[in-house]
Short mmCIF file of C-alpha atoms and ligand atoms in Angstrom, two decimals:
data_model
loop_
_atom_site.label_atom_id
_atom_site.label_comp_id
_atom_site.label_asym_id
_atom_site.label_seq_id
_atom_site.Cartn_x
_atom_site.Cartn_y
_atom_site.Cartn_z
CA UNK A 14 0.00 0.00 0.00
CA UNK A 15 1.23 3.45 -1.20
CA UNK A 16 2.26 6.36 1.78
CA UNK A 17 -1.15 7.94 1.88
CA UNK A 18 -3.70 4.84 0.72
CA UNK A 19 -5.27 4.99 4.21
CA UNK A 20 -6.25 8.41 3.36
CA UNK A 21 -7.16 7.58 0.20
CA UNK A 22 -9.28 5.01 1.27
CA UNK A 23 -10.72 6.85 4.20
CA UNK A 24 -11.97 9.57 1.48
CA UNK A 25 -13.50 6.55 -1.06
CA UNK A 26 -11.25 7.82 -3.67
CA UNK A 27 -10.78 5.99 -6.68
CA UNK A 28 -9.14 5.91 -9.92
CA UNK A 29 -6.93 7.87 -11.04
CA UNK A 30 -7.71 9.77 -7.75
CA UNK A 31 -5.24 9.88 -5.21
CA UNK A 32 -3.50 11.44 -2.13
CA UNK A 33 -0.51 13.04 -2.70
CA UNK A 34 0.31 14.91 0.11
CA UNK A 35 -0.64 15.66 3.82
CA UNK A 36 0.42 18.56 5.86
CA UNK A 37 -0.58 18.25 9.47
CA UNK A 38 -0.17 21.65 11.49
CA UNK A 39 -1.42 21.66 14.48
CA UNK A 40 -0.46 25.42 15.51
CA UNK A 41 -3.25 26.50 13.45
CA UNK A 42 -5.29 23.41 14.15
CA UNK A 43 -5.32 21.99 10.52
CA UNK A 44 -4.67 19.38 8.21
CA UNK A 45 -4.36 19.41 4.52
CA UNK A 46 -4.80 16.72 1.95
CA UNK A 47 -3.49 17.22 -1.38
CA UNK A 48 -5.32 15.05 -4.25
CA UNK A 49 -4.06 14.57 -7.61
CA UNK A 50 -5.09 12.75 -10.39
CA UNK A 51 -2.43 9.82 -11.76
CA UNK A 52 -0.16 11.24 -14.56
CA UNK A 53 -1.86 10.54 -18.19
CA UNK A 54 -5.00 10.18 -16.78
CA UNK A 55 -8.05 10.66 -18.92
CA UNK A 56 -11.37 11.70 -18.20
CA UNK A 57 -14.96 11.06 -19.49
CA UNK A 58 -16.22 14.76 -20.80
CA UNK A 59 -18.80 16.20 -18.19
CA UNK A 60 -21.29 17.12 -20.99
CA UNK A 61 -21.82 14.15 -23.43
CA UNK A 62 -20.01 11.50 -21.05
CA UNK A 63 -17.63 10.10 -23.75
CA UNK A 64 -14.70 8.38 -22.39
CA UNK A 65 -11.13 8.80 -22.18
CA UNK A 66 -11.26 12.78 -22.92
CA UNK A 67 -7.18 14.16 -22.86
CA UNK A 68 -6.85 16.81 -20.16
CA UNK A 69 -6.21 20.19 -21.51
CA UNK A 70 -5.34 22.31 -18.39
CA UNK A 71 -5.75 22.03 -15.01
CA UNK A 72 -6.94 24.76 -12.17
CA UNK A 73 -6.47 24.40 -8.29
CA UNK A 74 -9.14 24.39 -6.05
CA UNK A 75 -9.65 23.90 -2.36
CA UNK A 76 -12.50 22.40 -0.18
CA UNK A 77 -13.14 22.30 3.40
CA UNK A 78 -14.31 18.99 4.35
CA UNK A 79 -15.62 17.38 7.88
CA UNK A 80 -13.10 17.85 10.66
CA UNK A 81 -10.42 15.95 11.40
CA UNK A 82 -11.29 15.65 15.44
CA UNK A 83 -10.92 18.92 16.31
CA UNK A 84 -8.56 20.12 13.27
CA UNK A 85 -10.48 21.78 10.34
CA UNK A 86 -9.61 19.55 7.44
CA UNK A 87 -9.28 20.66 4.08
CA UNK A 88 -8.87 19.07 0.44
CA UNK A 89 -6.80 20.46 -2.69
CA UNK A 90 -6.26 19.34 -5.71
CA UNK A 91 -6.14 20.55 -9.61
CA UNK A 92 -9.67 19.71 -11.16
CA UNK A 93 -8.40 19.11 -15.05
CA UNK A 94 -10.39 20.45 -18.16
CA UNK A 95 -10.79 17.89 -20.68
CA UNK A 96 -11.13 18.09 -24.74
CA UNK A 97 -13.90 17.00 -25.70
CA UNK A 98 -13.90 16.38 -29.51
CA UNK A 99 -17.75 17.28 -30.00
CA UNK A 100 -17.71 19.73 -26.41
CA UNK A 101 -14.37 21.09 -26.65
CA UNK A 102 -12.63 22.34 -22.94
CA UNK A 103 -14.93 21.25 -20.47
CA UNK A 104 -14.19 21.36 -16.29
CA UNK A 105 -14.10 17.42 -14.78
CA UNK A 106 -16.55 16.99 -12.01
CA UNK A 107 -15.07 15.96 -9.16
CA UNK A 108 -16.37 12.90 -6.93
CA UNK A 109 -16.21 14.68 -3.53
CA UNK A 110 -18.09 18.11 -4.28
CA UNK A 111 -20.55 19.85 -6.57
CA UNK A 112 -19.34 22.28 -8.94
CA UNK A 113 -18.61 25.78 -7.74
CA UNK A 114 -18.83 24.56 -3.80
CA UNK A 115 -16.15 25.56 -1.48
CA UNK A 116 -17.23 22.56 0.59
CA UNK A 117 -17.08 18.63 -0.12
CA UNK A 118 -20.29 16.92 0.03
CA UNK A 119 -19.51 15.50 3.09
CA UNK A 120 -19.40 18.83 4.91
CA UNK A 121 -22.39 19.41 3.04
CA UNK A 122 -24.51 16.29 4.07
CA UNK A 123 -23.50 17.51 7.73
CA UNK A 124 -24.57 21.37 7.80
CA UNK A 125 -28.36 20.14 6.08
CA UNK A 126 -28.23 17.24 8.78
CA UNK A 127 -27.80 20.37 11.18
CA UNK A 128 -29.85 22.95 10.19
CA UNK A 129 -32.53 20.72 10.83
CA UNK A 130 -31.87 20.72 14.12
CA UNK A 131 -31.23 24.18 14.90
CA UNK A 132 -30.78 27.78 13.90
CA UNK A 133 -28.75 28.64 10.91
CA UNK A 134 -26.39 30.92 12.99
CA UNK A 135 -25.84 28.47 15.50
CA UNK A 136 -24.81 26.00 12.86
CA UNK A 137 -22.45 29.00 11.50
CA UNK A 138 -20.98 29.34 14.53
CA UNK A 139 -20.29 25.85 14.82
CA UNK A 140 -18.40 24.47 11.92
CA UNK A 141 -16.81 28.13 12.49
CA UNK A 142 -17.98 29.26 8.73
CA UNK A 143 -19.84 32.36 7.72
CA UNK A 144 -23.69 32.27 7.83
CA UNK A 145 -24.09 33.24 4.43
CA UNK A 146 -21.94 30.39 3.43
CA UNK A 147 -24.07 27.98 5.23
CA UNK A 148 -27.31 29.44 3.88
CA UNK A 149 -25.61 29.14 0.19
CA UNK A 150 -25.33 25.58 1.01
CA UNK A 151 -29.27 25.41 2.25
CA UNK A 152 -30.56 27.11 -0.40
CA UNK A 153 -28.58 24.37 -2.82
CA UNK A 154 -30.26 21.79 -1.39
CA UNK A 155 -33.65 23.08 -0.71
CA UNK A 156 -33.72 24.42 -4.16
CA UNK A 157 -33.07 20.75 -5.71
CA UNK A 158 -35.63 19.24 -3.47
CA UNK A 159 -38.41 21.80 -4.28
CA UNK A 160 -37.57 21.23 -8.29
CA UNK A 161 -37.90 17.19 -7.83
CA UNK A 162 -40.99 17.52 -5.95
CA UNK A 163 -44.05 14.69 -8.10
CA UNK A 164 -47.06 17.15 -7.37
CA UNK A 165 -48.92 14.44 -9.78
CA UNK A 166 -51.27 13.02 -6.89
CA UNK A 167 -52.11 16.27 -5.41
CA UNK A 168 -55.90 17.15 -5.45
CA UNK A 169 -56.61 19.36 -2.11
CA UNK A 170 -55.01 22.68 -1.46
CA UNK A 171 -54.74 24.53 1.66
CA UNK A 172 -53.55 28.19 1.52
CA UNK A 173 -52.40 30.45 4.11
CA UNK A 174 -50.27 33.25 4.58
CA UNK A 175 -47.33 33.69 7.21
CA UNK A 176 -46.07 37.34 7.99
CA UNK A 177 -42.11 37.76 8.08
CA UNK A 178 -39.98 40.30 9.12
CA UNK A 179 -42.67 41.65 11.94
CA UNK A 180 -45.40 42.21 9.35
CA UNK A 181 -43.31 43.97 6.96
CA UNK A 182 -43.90 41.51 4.14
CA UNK A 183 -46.05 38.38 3.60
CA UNK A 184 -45.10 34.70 2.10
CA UNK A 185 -47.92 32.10 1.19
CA UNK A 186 -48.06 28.73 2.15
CA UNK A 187 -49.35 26.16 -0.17
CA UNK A 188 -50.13 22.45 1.22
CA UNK A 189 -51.23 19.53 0.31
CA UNK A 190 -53.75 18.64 2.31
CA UNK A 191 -53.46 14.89 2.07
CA UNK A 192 -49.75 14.64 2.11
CA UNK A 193 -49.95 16.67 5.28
CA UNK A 194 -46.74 19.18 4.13
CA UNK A 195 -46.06 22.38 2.44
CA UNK A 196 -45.39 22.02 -1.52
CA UNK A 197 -45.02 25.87 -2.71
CA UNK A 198 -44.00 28.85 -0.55
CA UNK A 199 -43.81 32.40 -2.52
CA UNK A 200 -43.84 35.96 -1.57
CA UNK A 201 -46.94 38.27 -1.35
CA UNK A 202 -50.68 36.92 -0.36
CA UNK A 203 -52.58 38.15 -3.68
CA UNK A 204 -54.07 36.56 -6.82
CA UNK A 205 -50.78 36.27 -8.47
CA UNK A 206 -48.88 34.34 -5.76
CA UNK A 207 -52.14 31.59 -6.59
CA UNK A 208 -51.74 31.88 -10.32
CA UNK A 209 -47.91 31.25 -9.06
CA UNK A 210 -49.07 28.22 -7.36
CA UNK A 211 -51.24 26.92 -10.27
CA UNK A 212 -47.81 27.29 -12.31
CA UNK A 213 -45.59 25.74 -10.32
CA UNK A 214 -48.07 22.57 -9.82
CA UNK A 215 -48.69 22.32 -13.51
CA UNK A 216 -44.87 22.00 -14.34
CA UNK A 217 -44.24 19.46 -11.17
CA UNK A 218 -46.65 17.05 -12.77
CA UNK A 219 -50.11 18.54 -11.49
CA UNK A 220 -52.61 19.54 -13.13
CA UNK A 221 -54.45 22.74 -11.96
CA UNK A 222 -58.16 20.89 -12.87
CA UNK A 223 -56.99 17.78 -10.20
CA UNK A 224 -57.48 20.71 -7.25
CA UNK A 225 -60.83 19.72 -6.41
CA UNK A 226 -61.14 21.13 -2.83
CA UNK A 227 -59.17 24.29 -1.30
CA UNK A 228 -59.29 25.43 1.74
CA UNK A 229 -58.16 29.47 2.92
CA UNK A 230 -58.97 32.17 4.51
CA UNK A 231 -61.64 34.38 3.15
CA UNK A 232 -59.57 37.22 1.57
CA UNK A 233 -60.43 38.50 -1.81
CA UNK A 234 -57.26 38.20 -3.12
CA UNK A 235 -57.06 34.65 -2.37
CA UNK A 236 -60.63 34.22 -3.62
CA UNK A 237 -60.13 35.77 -6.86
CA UNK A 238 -57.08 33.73 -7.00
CA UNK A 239 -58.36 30.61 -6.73
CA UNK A 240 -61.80 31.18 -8.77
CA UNK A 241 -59.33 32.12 -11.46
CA UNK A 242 -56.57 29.96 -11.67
CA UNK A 243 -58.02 26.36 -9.62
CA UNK A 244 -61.09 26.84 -11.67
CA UNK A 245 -62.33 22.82 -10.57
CA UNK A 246 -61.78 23.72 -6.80
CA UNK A 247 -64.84 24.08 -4.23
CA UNK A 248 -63.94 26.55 -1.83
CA UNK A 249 -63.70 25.55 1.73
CA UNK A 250 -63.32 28.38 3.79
CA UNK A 251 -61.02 27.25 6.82
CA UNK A 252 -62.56 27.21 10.32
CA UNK A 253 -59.97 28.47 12.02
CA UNK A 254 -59.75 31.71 10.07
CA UNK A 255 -63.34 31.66 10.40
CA UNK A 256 -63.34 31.46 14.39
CA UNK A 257 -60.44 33.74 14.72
CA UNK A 258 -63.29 36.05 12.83
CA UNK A 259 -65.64 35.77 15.73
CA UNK A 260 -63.01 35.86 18.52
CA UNK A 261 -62.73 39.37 17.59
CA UNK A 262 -66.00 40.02 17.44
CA UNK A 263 -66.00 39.09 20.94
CA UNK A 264 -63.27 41.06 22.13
CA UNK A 265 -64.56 43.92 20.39
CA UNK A 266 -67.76 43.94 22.29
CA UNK A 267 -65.57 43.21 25.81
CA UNK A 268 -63.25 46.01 25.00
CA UNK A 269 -66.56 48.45 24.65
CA UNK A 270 -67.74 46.92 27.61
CA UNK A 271 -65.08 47.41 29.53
CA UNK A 272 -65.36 51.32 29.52
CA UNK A 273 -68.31 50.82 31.44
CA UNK A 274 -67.97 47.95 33.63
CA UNK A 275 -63.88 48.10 34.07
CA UNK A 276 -64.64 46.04 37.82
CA UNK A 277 -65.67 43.77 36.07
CA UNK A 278 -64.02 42.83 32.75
CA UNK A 279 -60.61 43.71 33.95
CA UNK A 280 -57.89 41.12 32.87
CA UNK A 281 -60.55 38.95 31.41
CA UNK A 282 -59.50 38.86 27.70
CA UNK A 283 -58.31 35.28 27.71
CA UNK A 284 -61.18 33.94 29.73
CA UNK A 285 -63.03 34.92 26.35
CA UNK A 286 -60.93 33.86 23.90
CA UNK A 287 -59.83 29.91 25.37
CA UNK A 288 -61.62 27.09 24.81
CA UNK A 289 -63.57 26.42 28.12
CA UNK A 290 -61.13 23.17 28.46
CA UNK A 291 -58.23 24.98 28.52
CA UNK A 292 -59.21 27.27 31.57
CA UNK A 293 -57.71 26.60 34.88
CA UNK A 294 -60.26 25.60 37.55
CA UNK A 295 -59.73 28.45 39.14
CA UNK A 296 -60.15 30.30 35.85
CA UNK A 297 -63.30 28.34 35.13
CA UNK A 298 -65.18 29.63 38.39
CA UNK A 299 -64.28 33.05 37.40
CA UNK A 300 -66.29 32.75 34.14
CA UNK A 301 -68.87 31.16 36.05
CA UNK A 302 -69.56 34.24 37.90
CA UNK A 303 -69.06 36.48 34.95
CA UNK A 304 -71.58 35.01 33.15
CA UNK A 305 -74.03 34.90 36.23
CA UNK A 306 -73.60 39.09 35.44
CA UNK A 307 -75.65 40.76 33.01
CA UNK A 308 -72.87 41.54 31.01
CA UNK A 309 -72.97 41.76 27.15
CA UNK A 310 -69.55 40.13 26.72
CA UNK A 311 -70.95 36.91 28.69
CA UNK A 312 -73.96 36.90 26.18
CA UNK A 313 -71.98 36.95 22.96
CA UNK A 314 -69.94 34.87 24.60
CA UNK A 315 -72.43 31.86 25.25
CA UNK A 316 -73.47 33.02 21.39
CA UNK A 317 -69.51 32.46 20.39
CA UNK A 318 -70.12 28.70 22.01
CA UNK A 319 -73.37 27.85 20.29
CA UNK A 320 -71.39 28.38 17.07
CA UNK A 321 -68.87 26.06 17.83
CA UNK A 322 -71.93 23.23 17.63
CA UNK A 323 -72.24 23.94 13.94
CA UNK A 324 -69.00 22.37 13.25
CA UNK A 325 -70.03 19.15 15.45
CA UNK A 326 -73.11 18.50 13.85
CA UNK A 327 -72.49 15.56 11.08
CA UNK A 328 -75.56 16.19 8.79
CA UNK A 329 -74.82 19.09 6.15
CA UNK A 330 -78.70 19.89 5.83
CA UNK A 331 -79.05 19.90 9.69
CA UNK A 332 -75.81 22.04 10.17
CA UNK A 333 -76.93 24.23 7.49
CA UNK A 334 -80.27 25.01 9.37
CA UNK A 335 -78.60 25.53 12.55
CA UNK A 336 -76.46 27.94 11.40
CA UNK A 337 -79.43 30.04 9.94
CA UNK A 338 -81.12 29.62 13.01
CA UNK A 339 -78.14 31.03 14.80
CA UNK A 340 -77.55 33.73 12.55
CA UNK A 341 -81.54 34.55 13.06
CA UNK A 342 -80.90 34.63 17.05
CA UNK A 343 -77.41 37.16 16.63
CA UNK A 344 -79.70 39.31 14.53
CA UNK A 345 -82.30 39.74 16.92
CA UNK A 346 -80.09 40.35 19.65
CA UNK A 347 -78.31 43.91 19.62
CA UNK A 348 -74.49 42.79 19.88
CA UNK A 349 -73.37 45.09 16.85
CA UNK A 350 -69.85 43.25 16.00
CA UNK A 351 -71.48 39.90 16.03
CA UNK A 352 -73.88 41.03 13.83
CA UNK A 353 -71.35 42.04 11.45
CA UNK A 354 -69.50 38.40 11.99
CA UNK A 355 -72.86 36.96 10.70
CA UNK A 356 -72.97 39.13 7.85
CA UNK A 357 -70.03 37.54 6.64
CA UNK A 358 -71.06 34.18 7.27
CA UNK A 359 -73.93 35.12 4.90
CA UNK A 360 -71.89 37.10 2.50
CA UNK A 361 -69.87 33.72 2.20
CA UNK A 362 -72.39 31.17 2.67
CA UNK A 363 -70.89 28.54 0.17
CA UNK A 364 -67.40 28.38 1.48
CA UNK A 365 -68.82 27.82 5.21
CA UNK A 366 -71.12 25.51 4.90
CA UNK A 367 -68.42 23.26 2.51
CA UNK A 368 -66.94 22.39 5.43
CA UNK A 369 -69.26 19.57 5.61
CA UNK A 370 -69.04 18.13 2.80
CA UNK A 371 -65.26 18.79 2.22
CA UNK A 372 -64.10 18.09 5.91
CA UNK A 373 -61.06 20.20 4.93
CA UNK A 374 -59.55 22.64 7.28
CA UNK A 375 -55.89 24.59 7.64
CA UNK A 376 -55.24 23.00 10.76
CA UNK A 377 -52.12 21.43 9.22
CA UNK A 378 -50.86 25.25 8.47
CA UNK A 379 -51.69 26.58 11.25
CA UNK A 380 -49.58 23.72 13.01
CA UNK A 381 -47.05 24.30 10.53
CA UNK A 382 -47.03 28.28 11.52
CA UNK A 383 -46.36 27.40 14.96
CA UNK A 384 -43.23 25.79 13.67
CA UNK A 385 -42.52 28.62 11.30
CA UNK A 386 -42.85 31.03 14.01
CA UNK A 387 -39.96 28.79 16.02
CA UNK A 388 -38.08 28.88 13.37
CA UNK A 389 -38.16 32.25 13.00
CA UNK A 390 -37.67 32.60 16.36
CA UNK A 391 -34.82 30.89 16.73
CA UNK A 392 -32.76 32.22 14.05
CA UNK A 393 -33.12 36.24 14.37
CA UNK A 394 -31.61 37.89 11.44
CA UNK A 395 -33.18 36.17 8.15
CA UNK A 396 -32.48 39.03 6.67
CA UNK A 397 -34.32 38.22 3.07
CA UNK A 398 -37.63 36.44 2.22
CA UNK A 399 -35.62 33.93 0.71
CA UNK A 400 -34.11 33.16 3.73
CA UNK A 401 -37.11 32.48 5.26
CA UNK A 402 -39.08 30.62 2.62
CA UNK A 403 -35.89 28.19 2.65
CA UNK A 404 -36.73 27.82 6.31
CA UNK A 405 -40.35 27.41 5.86
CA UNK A 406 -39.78 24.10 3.25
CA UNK A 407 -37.22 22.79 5.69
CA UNK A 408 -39.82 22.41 8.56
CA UNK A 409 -42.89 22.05 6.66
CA UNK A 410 -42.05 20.72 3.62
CA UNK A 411 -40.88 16.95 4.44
CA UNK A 412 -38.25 17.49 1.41
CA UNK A 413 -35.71 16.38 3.03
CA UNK A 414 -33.13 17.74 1.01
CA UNK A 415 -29.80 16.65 0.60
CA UNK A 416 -30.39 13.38 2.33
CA UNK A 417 -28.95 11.82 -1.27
CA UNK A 418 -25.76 12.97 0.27
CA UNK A 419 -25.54 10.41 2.99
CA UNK A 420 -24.86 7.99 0.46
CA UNK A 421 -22.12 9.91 -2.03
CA UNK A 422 -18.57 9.80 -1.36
CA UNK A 423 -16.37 10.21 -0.38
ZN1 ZN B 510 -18.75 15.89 -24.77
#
């Protein structure tokens, strides 16, 4: 065995790869492998693959690969260009890394392993590389996993928008709703960022009249949107939004309320706005006595409740008639903002009452936002959009991207 074949075979070279040359200096906590390619070597051309190409010239590059304990280990070698006779001077791809990285694959398959796992800048600081380095490398792999996404089984849509940068700017989220993950992420929240969506579906081996069911919030631009460019979709508007809707309602009429009866209402907001099984029993004996009062909050409260039944009744004609019945009941009382909630219900009668028959709901996004929002969290200083969107695919996505490089070598 030659000098260095431990190396060599610690890397999974092979022919006419080999190491040359190591330089070990531990001062500056570093070790250097030189790789060269055995003298008269040929080389198949990158382009057409035909074999035994001459090399023309050669240029030197240098990678920084996994460490070598704690000694930052880099590769070097001269990456030949090759005569083709139909592609003339072409640039050899080398085994270890993918054209134009600074990094082997390797190193590669490592920072994606751990940006999984935690914040961009953390993983920055850890392999002791620049961040935008290490988001060059994401946005590589994300990128390729996004392209090779088969979007050929997808028929129900959810769509939701996330803000970034504190409200500055707004991506959408596109899922499908059966695969339970996020397939499309783009900037903005209007009709194009759908018609984007419709696009991006139809050349990932969709097809735009598949979408049979969406389910989104009930904004125009999304609406217009989707009438236009899912044309076969029924609209399911999503429950959540739909409650969130009538949650302010509620907290409109406490916040009135409260100007009157401040004794009363103080510090009350979330005893409104929880789910009566998430109260405390201590919390759940205080809204006992407020609604003993004759408050207005407490009545559109127990209103607020009695909508909640429409989405536990199973028959759609039943559900539908309760719902009219309950809009009847807001409109007769005098609780102005819950009047205007059951406007809307009205105004968008279709898309709520699809529920029951589609069954479809964001619930999956607005899971996924809560993991957005971490992520976001956790690594301050996205700086860009695209940043973030990269961010939003890695947690919501299920791409797993670059987990082909587990199995390349060396
Ligand atoms: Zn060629």
């Amino acid at each position: 065995m030659d000098e260095f074949g431990l190396f060599r075979q610690a890397l999974g070279l092979e022919e006419p790869w080999e190491v040359v040359d190591v330089q070990f200096d531990p001062s500056r906590r570093r070790l250097d492998l030189r790789i060269d390619f055995r003298k008269g070597a040929r080389f198949p051309c990158p382009e057409c693959g035909a074999a035994g190409c001459k090399v023309h010239d050669t240029e030197s590059h240098t990678w920084r690969h996994l460490n070598f304990f704690e000694h930052e280990a880099y590769l070097t070698a001269r990456v030949p260009r090759v005569i083709c006779p139909e592609h003339r001077v072409r640039q050899v791809q080398v085994p270890w890394a993918r054209e134009r990285s600074d990094f082997t694959l390797l190193f590669e398959a490592l920072v994606m392993a751990l940006v999984k796992e935690m914040p961009v800048k953390a993983v920055a600081g850890l392999v002791g590389e620049h961040d935008t380095k290490v988001w060059r490398i994401v946005h590589y792999y994300v990128d390729v996993a996004v392209e090779a996404q088969d979007l050929s089984g997808m028929g129900r849509a959810g769509m939701d928008e996330t803000s970034s940068r504190r409200g500055q700017s707004y991506v959408s989220v596109f899922a499908d709703l059966d695969e339970r993950r996020a397939v499309y992420v783009a900037e903005g929240r209007d009709q194009a960022t759908v018609q984007a969506f419709s696009c991006f579906l139809e050349t990932h081996g969709g097809d735009r009249e598949n979408i049979t069911e969406v389910c989104q919030d009930m904004s125009e631009a999304y609406l217009a949107g989707t009438l236009k460019h899912l044309p076969a979709a029924e609209i399911t508007f999503d429950r959540y939004h739909i409650k969130k809707h009538l949650n302010e309602a509620i907290d409109e009429v406490r916040r009135a309320e409260a100007k009157q009866q401040a004794g009363l209402l103080k510090n009350t907001r979330y005893l409104w706005l929880k789910r009566p099984g998430k109260l405390t029993a201590k919390q759940h004996d205080w809204l006992d006595e407020l609604l003993q009062q004759p408050l207005q909050t407490a009545r559109a409260y127990e209103q607020a409740l009695k909508f909640d039944d429409f989405y536990e009744i199973d028959d759609p004609d039943t559900a539908e008639e309760y719902l009219r019945r309950w809009i009847a009941e807001v409109n007769a009382g005098e609780i102005e903002p819950l009047i205007t909630f059951a406007q809307m219900l009205e105004e968008y009668w279709l898309g709520v009452t699809r529920w029951h028959h589609s069954r479809v709901s964001n619930g999956l996004l607005e899971g996924l936002n809560s993991l957005i929002q971490a992520a976001k969290r956790r690594a301050r200083g996205y700086r860009t959009n695209r940043n973030y969107i990269a961010m939003i695919y890695l947690v919501a996505g299920k791409l797993n991207p670059g987990h082909q490089l587990a199995h390349s070598t060396p």
